Amino acid sequence: MEVFNTPNKVIITCNRRLSPYLEQEVKDLGFTIVRAFNTGVEIKASVNECIRLNLNLRVASQILYEIKSFRAKDPNELYQNLLSIAWEEIIPFDSYFTVTSTVHNETITTPLFANVKVKDAIVDRIKDKKGMRPNSGPDMHKCVVHLHWMEERAEIFIDTSGETLAKHGYRKHPGKAPMLEALATSTILATGWDKKSPFVNPMCGSGTLAIEAALLAQNRVPGLQRMNYSFMHFIGYDEAVFFEERRRIKEITEKTNLPPIIASDISAEAIEISKLNARTAGVEHLITFEVGDFADTTVPEGNGVVMFNPEYGERLGVHSKLEETYKRVGDFLKQECKGYRGYVFTGNPDLAKKIGLRASRRFEFFNGKLDCRLLQYELYEGTKEN
């Protein structure tokens, strides 16, 4: 079973509402979208092509390569179908693997039971063919196999990613209520920022938005932060393919004519955390960090994007205090950011009203399970007509 060079169905997953940004990323890499849905896209690709996807995608979570699809009405039928797969040609007998799953089947009360049936089938098949069995457990650092079982339709995949791609590997110091890296990238992509004009991020927290903006401006992809993926541990992996792609993405990284990126926070500790994260990401030299009240943030002349991700009362802060903060955010955008496009990411529509500006667009996102909006404000010089 030569998965590395055989194109097959591939599902690329992402968090809810990020699919349009993922779809564009995948198209930009030259792949044809077979199907797009709320939490991902489907394409046709080999595992070698999945290596390229893993290294380049900013918005994705997992990249799943289909091994087989079949009908299974109960755990026994699932086991028998999985036992027929040549696992000894996919997973080394002296390796380690883990099983993840998404299961909705009336005979299964817990996905963990389905995971055990998958594990048993793989181990029994390899032991029968090789006389030895691989180890298994919960860690995602080597081979990962994913089961998708809806009613009586089952699909088994190689999860080529392992640990999620949605975390970009630089945030060793998360700070308070951080925004997931894949979400931060998507909100910046939603703004249509040209990566040439200034990007200003007051109230930057642990610096995720500013860092993702710097990575986008530099065309520096998350794969440069990571040296271990699930695909490396399956039979047939050629490390030359991986290192050739790393060399290519290093070469396309922009090093000159980069835009001003400014990140400020009233907390000196938050700025120190931001600097450490930016250093790990390799972009500290591209960001000007400022300690102070957000209203004192430097806004370069001309036009650009200014983006806030303030607290919105779900876990942090007190509402009456936050109402005043949101009003001040509106005042700052109106008075100090003329010619810019302003953005506020919030999960609290009542607080958003305190900004006192009319949003020209609203982009829908989720932050975890919380329904959020990215609000866009056109900040004209003089009147809109002029």
GROMACS .gro file of C-alpha atoms in nm:
model
  386
    1MET     CA    1   0.000   0.000   0.000
    2GLU     CA    2   0.203   0.294  -0.132
    3VAL     CA    3   0.024   0.592   0.024
    4PHE     CA    4   0.303   0.847  -0.022
    5ASN     CA    5   0.274   0.850  -0.403
    6THR     CA    6  -0.092   0.750  -0.450
    7PRO     CA    7  -0.348   1.033  -0.474
    8ASN     CA    8  -0.664   0.967  -0.274
    9LYS     CA    9  -0.937   1.151  -0.087
   10VAL     CA   10  -0.791   1.400   0.162
   11ILE     CA   11  -0.993   1.592   0.421
   12ILE     CA   12  -0.834   1.909   0.562
   13THR     CA   13  -1.012   2.014   0.880
   14CYS     CA   14  -1.031   2.353   1.052
   15ASN     CA   15  -1.226   2.519   1.331
   16ARG     CA   16  -1.582   2.629   1.256
   17ARG     CA   17  -1.618   2.936   1.029
   18LEU     CA   18  -1.255   2.925   0.917
   19SER     CA   19  -1.335   2.716   0.607
   20PRO     CA   20  -1.345   3.008   0.355
   21TYR     CA   21  -0.992   3.115   0.458
   22LEU     CA   22  -0.866   2.757   0.448
   23GLU     CA   23  -1.022   2.705   0.105
   24GLN     CA   24  -0.835   3.006  -0.035
   25GLU     CA   25  -0.506   2.890   0.118
   26VAL     CA   26  -0.543   2.544  -0.038
   27LYS     CA   27  -0.628   2.694  -0.378
   28ASP     CA   28  -0.326   2.925  -0.356
   29LEU     CA   29  -0.108   2.614  -0.317
   30GLY     CA   30  -0.244   2.488  -0.650
   31PHE     CA   31  -0.494   2.225  -0.530
   32THR     CA   32  -0.848   2.181  -0.665
   33ILE     CA   33  -1.126   2.184  -0.405
   34VAL     CA   34  -1.358   1.884  -0.446
   35ARG     CA   35  -1.592   1.998  -0.166
   36ALA     CA   36  -1.596   2.269   0.100
   37PHE     CA   37  -1.794   2.244   0.424
   38ASN     CA   38  -1.823   2.426   0.757
   39THR     CA   39  -1.519   2.266   0.921
   40GLY     CA   40  -1.291   2.192   0.627
   41VAL     CA   41  -1.235   2.107   0.262
   42GLU     CA   42  -1.191   1.790   0.057
   43ILE     CA   43  -0.922   1.752  -0.210
   44LYS     CA   44  -0.741   1.467  -0.386
   45ALA     CA   45  -0.372   1.429  -0.293
   46SER     CA   46  -0.096   1.183  -0.206
   47VAL     CA   47   0.070   1.176   0.136
   48ASN     CA   48   0.378   1.341  -0.021
   49GLU     CA   49   0.151   1.627  -0.126
   50CYS     CA   50   0.011   1.630   0.229
   51ILE     CA   51   0.368   1.705   0.346
   52ARG     CA   52   0.353   2.030   0.148
   53LEU     CA   53   0.010   2.112   0.290
   54ASN     CA   54   0.123   2.046   0.649
   55LEU     CA   55   0.417   2.282   0.618
   56ASN     CA   56   0.231   2.566   0.444
   57LEU     CA   57  -0.123   2.591   0.584
   58ARG     CA   58  -0.192   2.850   0.855
   59VAL     CA   59  -0.565   2.792   0.911
   60ALA     CA   60  -0.589   2.409   0.905
   61SER     CA   61  -0.617   2.174   1.204
   62GLN     CA   62  -0.557   1.820   1.065
   63ILE     CA   63  -0.482   1.676   0.719
   64LEU     CA   64  -0.643   1.333   0.682
   65TYR     CA   65  -0.558   1.087   0.400
   66GLU     CA   66  -0.825   0.821   0.342
   67ILE     CA   67  -0.717   0.456   0.352
   68LYS     CA   68  -1.060   0.294   0.312
   69SER     CA   69  -1.432   0.364   0.339
   70PHE     CA   70  -1.685   0.091   0.416
   71ARG     CA   71  -2.019   0.004   0.572
   72ALA     CA   72  -2.015  -0.093   0.940
   73LYS     CA   73  -2.331  -0.125   1.143
   74ASP     CA   74  -2.163  -0.236   1.467
   75PRO     CA   75  -1.818  -0.269   1.631
   76ASN     CA   76  -1.767  -0.626   1.506
   77GLU     CA   77  -1.824  -0.523   1.143
   78LEU     CA   78  -1.593  -0.227   1.198
   79TYR     CA   79  -1.320  -0.459   1.333
   80GLN     CA   80  -1.352  -0.708   1.045
   81ASN     CA   81  -1.323  -0.434   0.781
   82LEU     CA   82  -1.021  -0.281   0.952
   83LEU     CA   83  -0.856  -0.623   0.987
   84SER     CA   84  -0.861  -0.658   0.605
   85ILE     CA   85  -0.635  -0.351   0.560
   86ALA     CA   86  -0.261  -0.419   0.507
   87TRP     CA   87  -0.154  -0.227   0.817
   88GLU     CA   88   0.184  -0.403   0.811
   89GLU     CA   89   0.260  -0.198   0.495
   90ILE     CA   90   0.158   0.130   0.663
   91ILE     CA   91   0.268   0.125   1.030
   92PRO     CA   92   0.612  -0.014   1.130
   93PHE     CA   93   0.579  -0.310   1.368
   94ASP     CA   94   0.832  -0.150   1.606
   95SER     CA   95   0.663   0.193   1.607
   96TYR     CA   96   0.396   0.361   1.820
   97PHE     CA   97   0.051   0.476   1.711
   98THR     CA   98  -0.258   0.645   1.848
   99VAL     CA   99  -0.621   0.645   1.736
  100THR     CA  100  -0.856   0.943   1.726
  101SER     CA  101  -1.218   0.934   1.616
  102THR     CA  102  -1.545   1.110   1.539
  103VAL     CA  103  -1.827   0.863   1.603
  104HIS     CA  104  -2.207   0.881   1.579
  105ASN     CA  105  -2.337   0.522   1.577
  106GLU     CA  106  -2.623   0.389   1.788
  107THR     CA  107  -2.422   0.082   1.896
  108ILE     CA  108  -2.145   0.299   2.045
  109THR     CA  109  -2.192   0.487   2.372
  110THR     CA  110  -1.834   0.621   2.389
  111PRO     CA  111  -1.585   0.693   2.108
  112LEU     CA  112  -1.316   0.537   2.329
  113PHE     CA  113  -1.469   0.193   2.264
  114ALA     CA  114  -1.451   0.253   1.888
  115ASN     CA  115  -1.087   0.361   1.929
  116VAL     CA  116  -1.010   0.032   2.106
  117LYS     CA  117  -1.166  -0.170   1.819
  118VAL     CA  118  -0.948   0.021   1.568
  119LYS     CA  119  -0.638  -0.034   1.782
  120ASP     CA  120  -0.717  -0.407   1.821
  121ALA     CA  121  -0.762  -0.456   1.445
  122ILE     CA  122  -0.432  -0.281   1.365
  123VAL     CA  123  -0.237  -0.468   1.634
  124ASP     CA  124  -0.391  -0.808   1.548
  125ARG     CA  125  -0.317  -0.766   1.176
  126ILE     CA  126   0.046  -0.656   1.224
  127LYS     CA  127   0.114  -0.923   1.486
  128ASP     CA  128  -0.029  -1.189   1.253
  129LYS     CA  129   0.187  -1.071   0.960
  130LYS     CA  130   0.508  -0.971   1.141
  131GLY     CA  131   0.506  -1.167   1.466
  132MET     CA  132   0.542  -0.842   1.663
  133ARG     CA  133   0.307  -0.559   1.750
  134PRO     CA  134   0.353  -0.182   1.767
  135ASN     CA  135   0.283   0.003   2.091
  136SER     CA  136  -0.017   0.234   2.120
  137GLY     CA  137  -0.138   0.510   2.351
  138PRO     CA  138  -0.276   0.864   2.362
  139ASP     CA  139   0.032   1.063   2.250
  140MET     CA  140   0.014   1.217   1.900
  141HIS     CA  141   0.390   1.231   1.839
  142LYS     CA  142   0.420   0.933   1.600
  143CYS     CA  143   0.167   0.749   1.378
  144VAL     CA  144  -0.191   0.877   1.412
  145VAL     CA  145  -0.494   0.698   1.265
  146HIS     CA  146  -0.838   0.863   1.253
  147LEU     CA  147  -1.180   0.694   1.236
  148HIS     CA  148  -1.481   0.885   1.102
  149TRP     CA  149  -1.795   0.675   1.166
  150MET     CA  150  -2.138   0.823   1.098
  151GLU     CA  151  -2.438   0.586   1.135
  152GLU     CA  152  -2.337   0.288   0.915
  153ARG     CA  153  -2.068   0.461   0.705
  154ALA     CA  154  -1.711   0.440   0.826
  155GLU     CA  155  -1.390   0.591   0.690
  156ILE     CA  156  -1.039   0.527   0.816
  157PHE     CA  157  -0.765   0.785   0.761
  158ILE     CA  158  -0.397   0.844   0.819
  159ASP     CA  159  -0.382   1.170   1.014
  160THR     CA  160  -0.070   1.309   0.846
  161SER     CA  161  -0.045   1.599   1.093
  162GLY     CA  162  -0.052   1.447   1.440
  163GLU     CA  163  -0.055   1.746   1.677
  164THR     CA  164  -0.291   2.016   1.549
  165LEU     CA  165  -0.167   2.259   1.285
  166ALA     CA  166  -0.390   2.534   1.434
  167LYS     CA  167  -0.118   2.607   1.692
  168HIS     CA  168   0.186   2.750   1.517
  169GLY     CA  169   0.448   2.642   1.765
  170TYR     CA  170   0.586   2.976   1.886
  171ARG     CA  171   0.356   3.052   2.176
  172LYS     CA  172   0.552   2.914   2.471
  173HIS     CA  173   0.404   3.189   2.694
  174PRO     CA  174   0.030   3.218   2.622
  175GLY     CA  175  -0.069   3.504   2.855
  176LYS     CA  176  -0.437   3.565   2.945
  177ALA     CA  177  -0.718   3.428   2.723
  178PRO     CA  178  -0.505   3.399   2.409
  179MET     CA  179  -0.653   3.376   2.058
  180LEU     CA  180  -0.576   3.050   1.873
  181GLU     CA  181  -0.315   3.115   1.604
  182ALA     CA  182  -0.531   2.979   1.319
  183LEU     CA  183  -0.817   3.207   1.429
  184ALA     CA  184  -0.584   3.509   1.453
  185THR     CA  185  -0.456   3.446   1.098
  186SER     CA  186  -0.811   3.411   0.967
  187THR     CA  187  -0.923   3.742   1.119
  188ILE     CA  188  -0.627   3.918   0.954
  189LEU     CA  189  -0.704   3.751   0.620
  190ALA     CA  190  -1.067   3.867   0.657
  191THR     CA  191  -0.949   4.230   0.671
  192GLY     CA  192  -0.791   4.203   0.326
  193TRP     CA  193  -0.475   4.367   0.466
  194ASP     CA  194  -0.226   4.421   0.180
  195LYS     CA  195   0.081   4.322   0.393
  196LYS     CA  196   0.251   4.643   0.280
  197SER     CA  197   0.069   4.915   0.481
  198PRO     CA  198   0.102   4.946   0.862
  199PHE     CA  199  -0.066   4.695   1.095
  200VAL     CA  200  -0.141   4.838   1.441
  201ASN     CA  201  -0.250   4.611   1.730
  202PRO     CA  202  -0.330   4.799   2.053
  203MET     CA  203  -0.411   4.586   2.361
  204CYS     CA  204  -0.196   4.311   2.207
  205GLY     CA  205  -0.196   4.069   2.503
  206SER     CA  206   0.048   3.786   2.427
  207GLY     CA  207   0.107   3.926   2.079
  208THR     CA  208  -0.063   3.662   1.864
  209LEU     CA  209  -0.225   3.905   1.615
  210ALA     CA  210   0.092   4.110   1.567
  211ILE     CA  211   0.304   3.797   1.528
  212GLU     CA  212   0.065   3.643   1.274
  213ALA     CA  213   0.063   3.974   1.083
  214ALA     CA  214   0.446   3.971   1.076
  215LEU     CA  215   0.449   3.608   0.956
  216LEU     CA  216   0.199   3.693   0.679
  217ALA     CA  217   0.396   4.002   0.573
  218GLN     CA  218   0.715   3.797   0.557
  219ASN     CA  219   0.539   3.509   0.379
  220ARG     CA  220   0.689   3.294   0.655
  221VAL     CA  221   0.483   2.976   0.702
  222PRO     CA  222   0.420   2.788   1.031
  223GLY     CA  223   0.600   2.476   0.905
  224LEU     CA  224   0.935   2.642   0.972
  225GLN     CA  225   0.857   2.616   1.347
  226ARG     CA  226   0.802   2.242   1.351
  227MET     CA  227   1.018   1.932   1.297
  228ASN     CA  228   0.781   1.648   1.386
  229TYR     CA  229   0.465   1.539   1.204
  230SER     CA  230   0.273   1.213   1.198
  231PHE     CA  231   0.357   1.151   0.829
  232MET     CA  232   0.725   1.104   0.923
  233HIS     CA  233   0.650   0.780   1.107
  234PHE     CA  234   0.462   0.582   0.839
  235ILE     CA  235   0.625   0.329   0.605
  236GLY     CA  236   0.738   0.495   0.281
  237TYR     CA  237   0.831   0.836   0.423
  238ASP     CA  238   1.117   0.998   0.231
  239GLU     CA  239   1.278   1.274   0.439
  240ALA     CA  240   1.418   1.430   0.119
  241VAL     CA  241   1.061   1.539   0.028
  242PHE     CA  242   1.022   1.713   0.366
  243PHE     CA  243   1.360   1.889   0.357
  244GLU     CA  244   1.312   2.000  -0.004
  245GLU     CA  245   0.982   2.167   0.093
  246ARG     CA  246   1.150   2.332   0.395
  247ARG     CA  247   1.422   2.466   0.168
  248ARG     CA  248   1.158   2.602  -0.073
  249ILE     CA  249   0.957   2.782   0.194
  250LYS     CA  250   1.274   2.934   0.343
  251GLU     CA  251   1.361   3.074   0.000
  252ILE     CA  252   1.024   3.245  -0.050
  253THR     CA  253   1.042   3.424   0.289
  254GLU     CA  254   1.047   3.803   0.235
  255LYS     CA  255   1.328   3.987   0.411
  256THR     CA  256   1.301   4.341   0.271
  257ASN     CA  257   1.034   4.613   0.224
  258LEU     CA  258   0.833   4.491   0.522
  259PRO     CA  259   0.555   4.708   0.670
  260PRO     CA  260   0.550   4.875   1.014
  261ILE     CA  261   0.381   4.646   1.270
  262ILE     CA  262   0.307   4.804   1.607
  263ALA     CA  263   0.185   4.617   1.917
  264SER     CA  264   0.105   4.789   2.246
  265ASP     CA  265  -0.027   4.687   2.586
  266ILE     CA  266  -0.063   4.862   2.921
  267SER     CA  267   0.097   4.558   3.088
  268ALA     CA  268   0.478   4.545   3.074
  269GLU     CA  269   0.451   4.173   3.152
  270ALA     CA  270   0.227   4.118   2.847
  271ILE     CA  271   0.479   4.299   2.626
  272GLU     CA  272   0.763   4.082   2.761
  273ILE     CA  273   0.556   3.769   2.683
  274SER     CA  274   0.481   3.907   2.335
  275LYS     CA  275   0.851   3.970   2.272
  276LEU     CA  276   0.943   3.616   2.380
  277ASN     CA  277   0.675   3.467   2.152
  278ALA     CA  278   0.782   3.691   1.862
  279ARG     CA  279   1.145   3.588   1.914
  280THR     CA  280   1.048   3.220   1.900
  281ALA     CA  281   0.851   3.288   1.580
  282GLY     CA  282   1.153   3.464   1.428
  283VAL     CA  283   0.974   3.799   1.382
  284GLU     CA  284   1.068   4.006   1.690
  285HIS     CA  285   1.274   4.243   1.474
  286LEU     CA  286   0.967   4.321   1.259
  287ILE     CA  287   0.742   4.440   1.545
  288THR     CA  288   0.765   4.765   1.742
  289PHE     CA  289   0.644   4.692   2.095
  290GLU     CA  290   0.511   4.971   2.318
  291VAL     CA  291   0.410   4.971   2.686
  292GLY     CA  292   0.126   5.208   2.771
  293ASP     CA  293  -0.242   5.288   2.745
  294PHE     CA  294  -0.386   5.185   2.406
  295ALA     CA  295  -0.489   5.546   2.336
  296ASP     CA  296  -0.118   5.637   2.322
  297THR     CA  297  -0.032   5.373   2.061
  298THR     CA  298   0.170   5.505   1.767
  299VAL     CA  299  -0.035   5.514   1.447
  300PRO     CA  300   0.182   5.582   1.138
  301GLU     CA  301   0.051   5.840   0.892
  302GLY     CA  302  -0.136   5.727   0.581
  303ASN     CA  303  -0.358   5.423   0.579
  304GLY     CA  304  -0.343   5.071   0.712
  305VAL     CA  305  -0.521   4.833   0.948
  306VAL     CA  306  -0.573   4.885   1.321
  307MET     CA  307  -0.708   4.581   1.505
  308PHE     CA  308  -0.834   4.534   1.860
  309ASN     CA  309  -0.910   4.209   2.041
  310PRO     CA  310  -1.032   4.354   2.374
  311GLU     CA  311  -1.172   4.156   2.665
  312TYR     CA  312  -1.541   4.088   2.621
  313GLY     CA  313  -1.661   3.982   2.959
  314GLU     CA  314  -1.693   3.608   2.901
  315ARG     CA  315  -1.410   3.515   3.136
  316LEU     CA  316  -1.224   3.835   3.219
  317GLY     CA  317  -1.304   4.186   3.333
  318VAL     CA  318  -1.610   4.364   3.473
  319HIS     CA  319  -1.886   4.490   3.239
  320SER     CA  320  -1.911   4.850   3.362
  321LYS     CA  321  -1.535   4.891   3.326
  322LEU     CA  322  -1.543   4.727   2.984
  323GLU     CA  323  -1.822   4.960   2.863
  324GLU     CA  324  -1.592   5.255   2.925
  325THR     CA  325  -1.304   5.072   2.751
  326TYR     CA  326  -1.514   5.004   2.439
  327LYS     CA  327  -1.626   5.369   2.429
  328ARG     CA  328  -1.259   5.476   2.445
  329VAL     CA  329  -1.171   5.228   2.167
  330GLY     CA  330  -1.434   5.401   1.948
  331ASP     CA  331  -1.294   5.744   2.035
  332PHE     CA  332  -0.938   5.630   1.953
  333LEU     CA  333  -1.041   5.484   1.617
  334LYS     CA  334  -1.238   5.799   1.527
  335GLN     CA  335  -0.978   6.054   1.638
  336GLU     CA  336  -0.637   5.887   1.588
  337CYS     CA  337  -0.684   5.641   1.301
  338LYS     CA  338  -0.822   5.852   1.016
  339GLY     CA  339  -0.755   5.689   0.679
  340TYR     CA  340  -0.724   5.343   0.836
  341ARG     CA  341  -0.967   5.053   0.845
  342GLY     CA  342  -1.047   4.971   1.207
  343TYR     CA  343  -1.139   4.625   1.338
  344VAL     CA  344  -1.268   4.505   1.674
  345PHE     CA  345  -1.297   4.132   1.749
  346THR     CA  346  -1.557   4.069   2.020
  347GLY     CA  347  -1.795   3.807   2.154
  348ASN     CA  348  -2.017   4.063   2.326
  349PRO     CA  349  -2.266   4.251   2.101
  350ASP     CA  350  -2.383   4.475   2.388
  351LEU     CA  351  -2.030   4.599   2.452
  352ALA     CA  352  -1.977   4.645   2.076
  353LYS     CA  353  -2.258   4.904   2.075
  354LYS     CA  354  -2.052   5.117   2.314
  355ILE     CA  355  -1.790   5.171   2.040
  356GLY     CA  356  -2.027   5.433   1.898
  357LEU     CA  357  -1.934   5.376   1.532
  358ARG     CA  358  -2.136   5.207   1.260
  359ALA     CA  359  -1.972   4.885   1.141
  360SER     CA  360  -1.944   4.865   0.760
  361ARG     CA  361  -1.898   4.485   0.771
  362ARG     CA  362  -1.935   4.202   1.022
  363PHE     CA  363  -1.737   3.878   0.987
  364GLU     CA  364  -1.861   3.574   1.181
  365PHE     CA  365  -1.615   3.364   1.384
  366PHE     CA  366  -1.609   3.132   1.682
  367ASN     CA  367  -1.353   3.169   1.960
  368GLY     CA  368  -1.379   2.825   2.116
  369LYS     CA  369  -1.755   2.780   2.154
  370LEU     CA  370  -1.825   3.151   2.178
  371ASP     CA  371  -2.005   3.319   1.887
  372CYS     CA  372  -1.792   3.620   1.789
  373ARG     CA  373  -1.781   3.902   1.534
  374LEU     CA  374  -1.499   4.090   1.369
  375LEU     CA  375  -1.643   4.439   1.318
  376GLN     CA  376  -1.502   4.659   1.042
  377TYR     CA  377  -1.504   5.040   1.059
  378GLU     CA  378  -1.413   5.277   0.774
  379LEU     CA  379  -1.227   5.566   0.937
  380TYR     CA  380  -1.251   5.845   0.681
  381GLU     CA  381  -1.054   6.167   0.671
  382GLY     CA  382  -1.324   6.438   0.702
  383THR     CA  383  -1.663   6.316   0.580
  384LYS     CA  384  -1.742   5.994   0.396
  385GLU     CA  385  -1.834   6.190   0.079
  386ASN     CA  386  -1.491   6.355   0.069
   0.00000   0.00000   0.00000
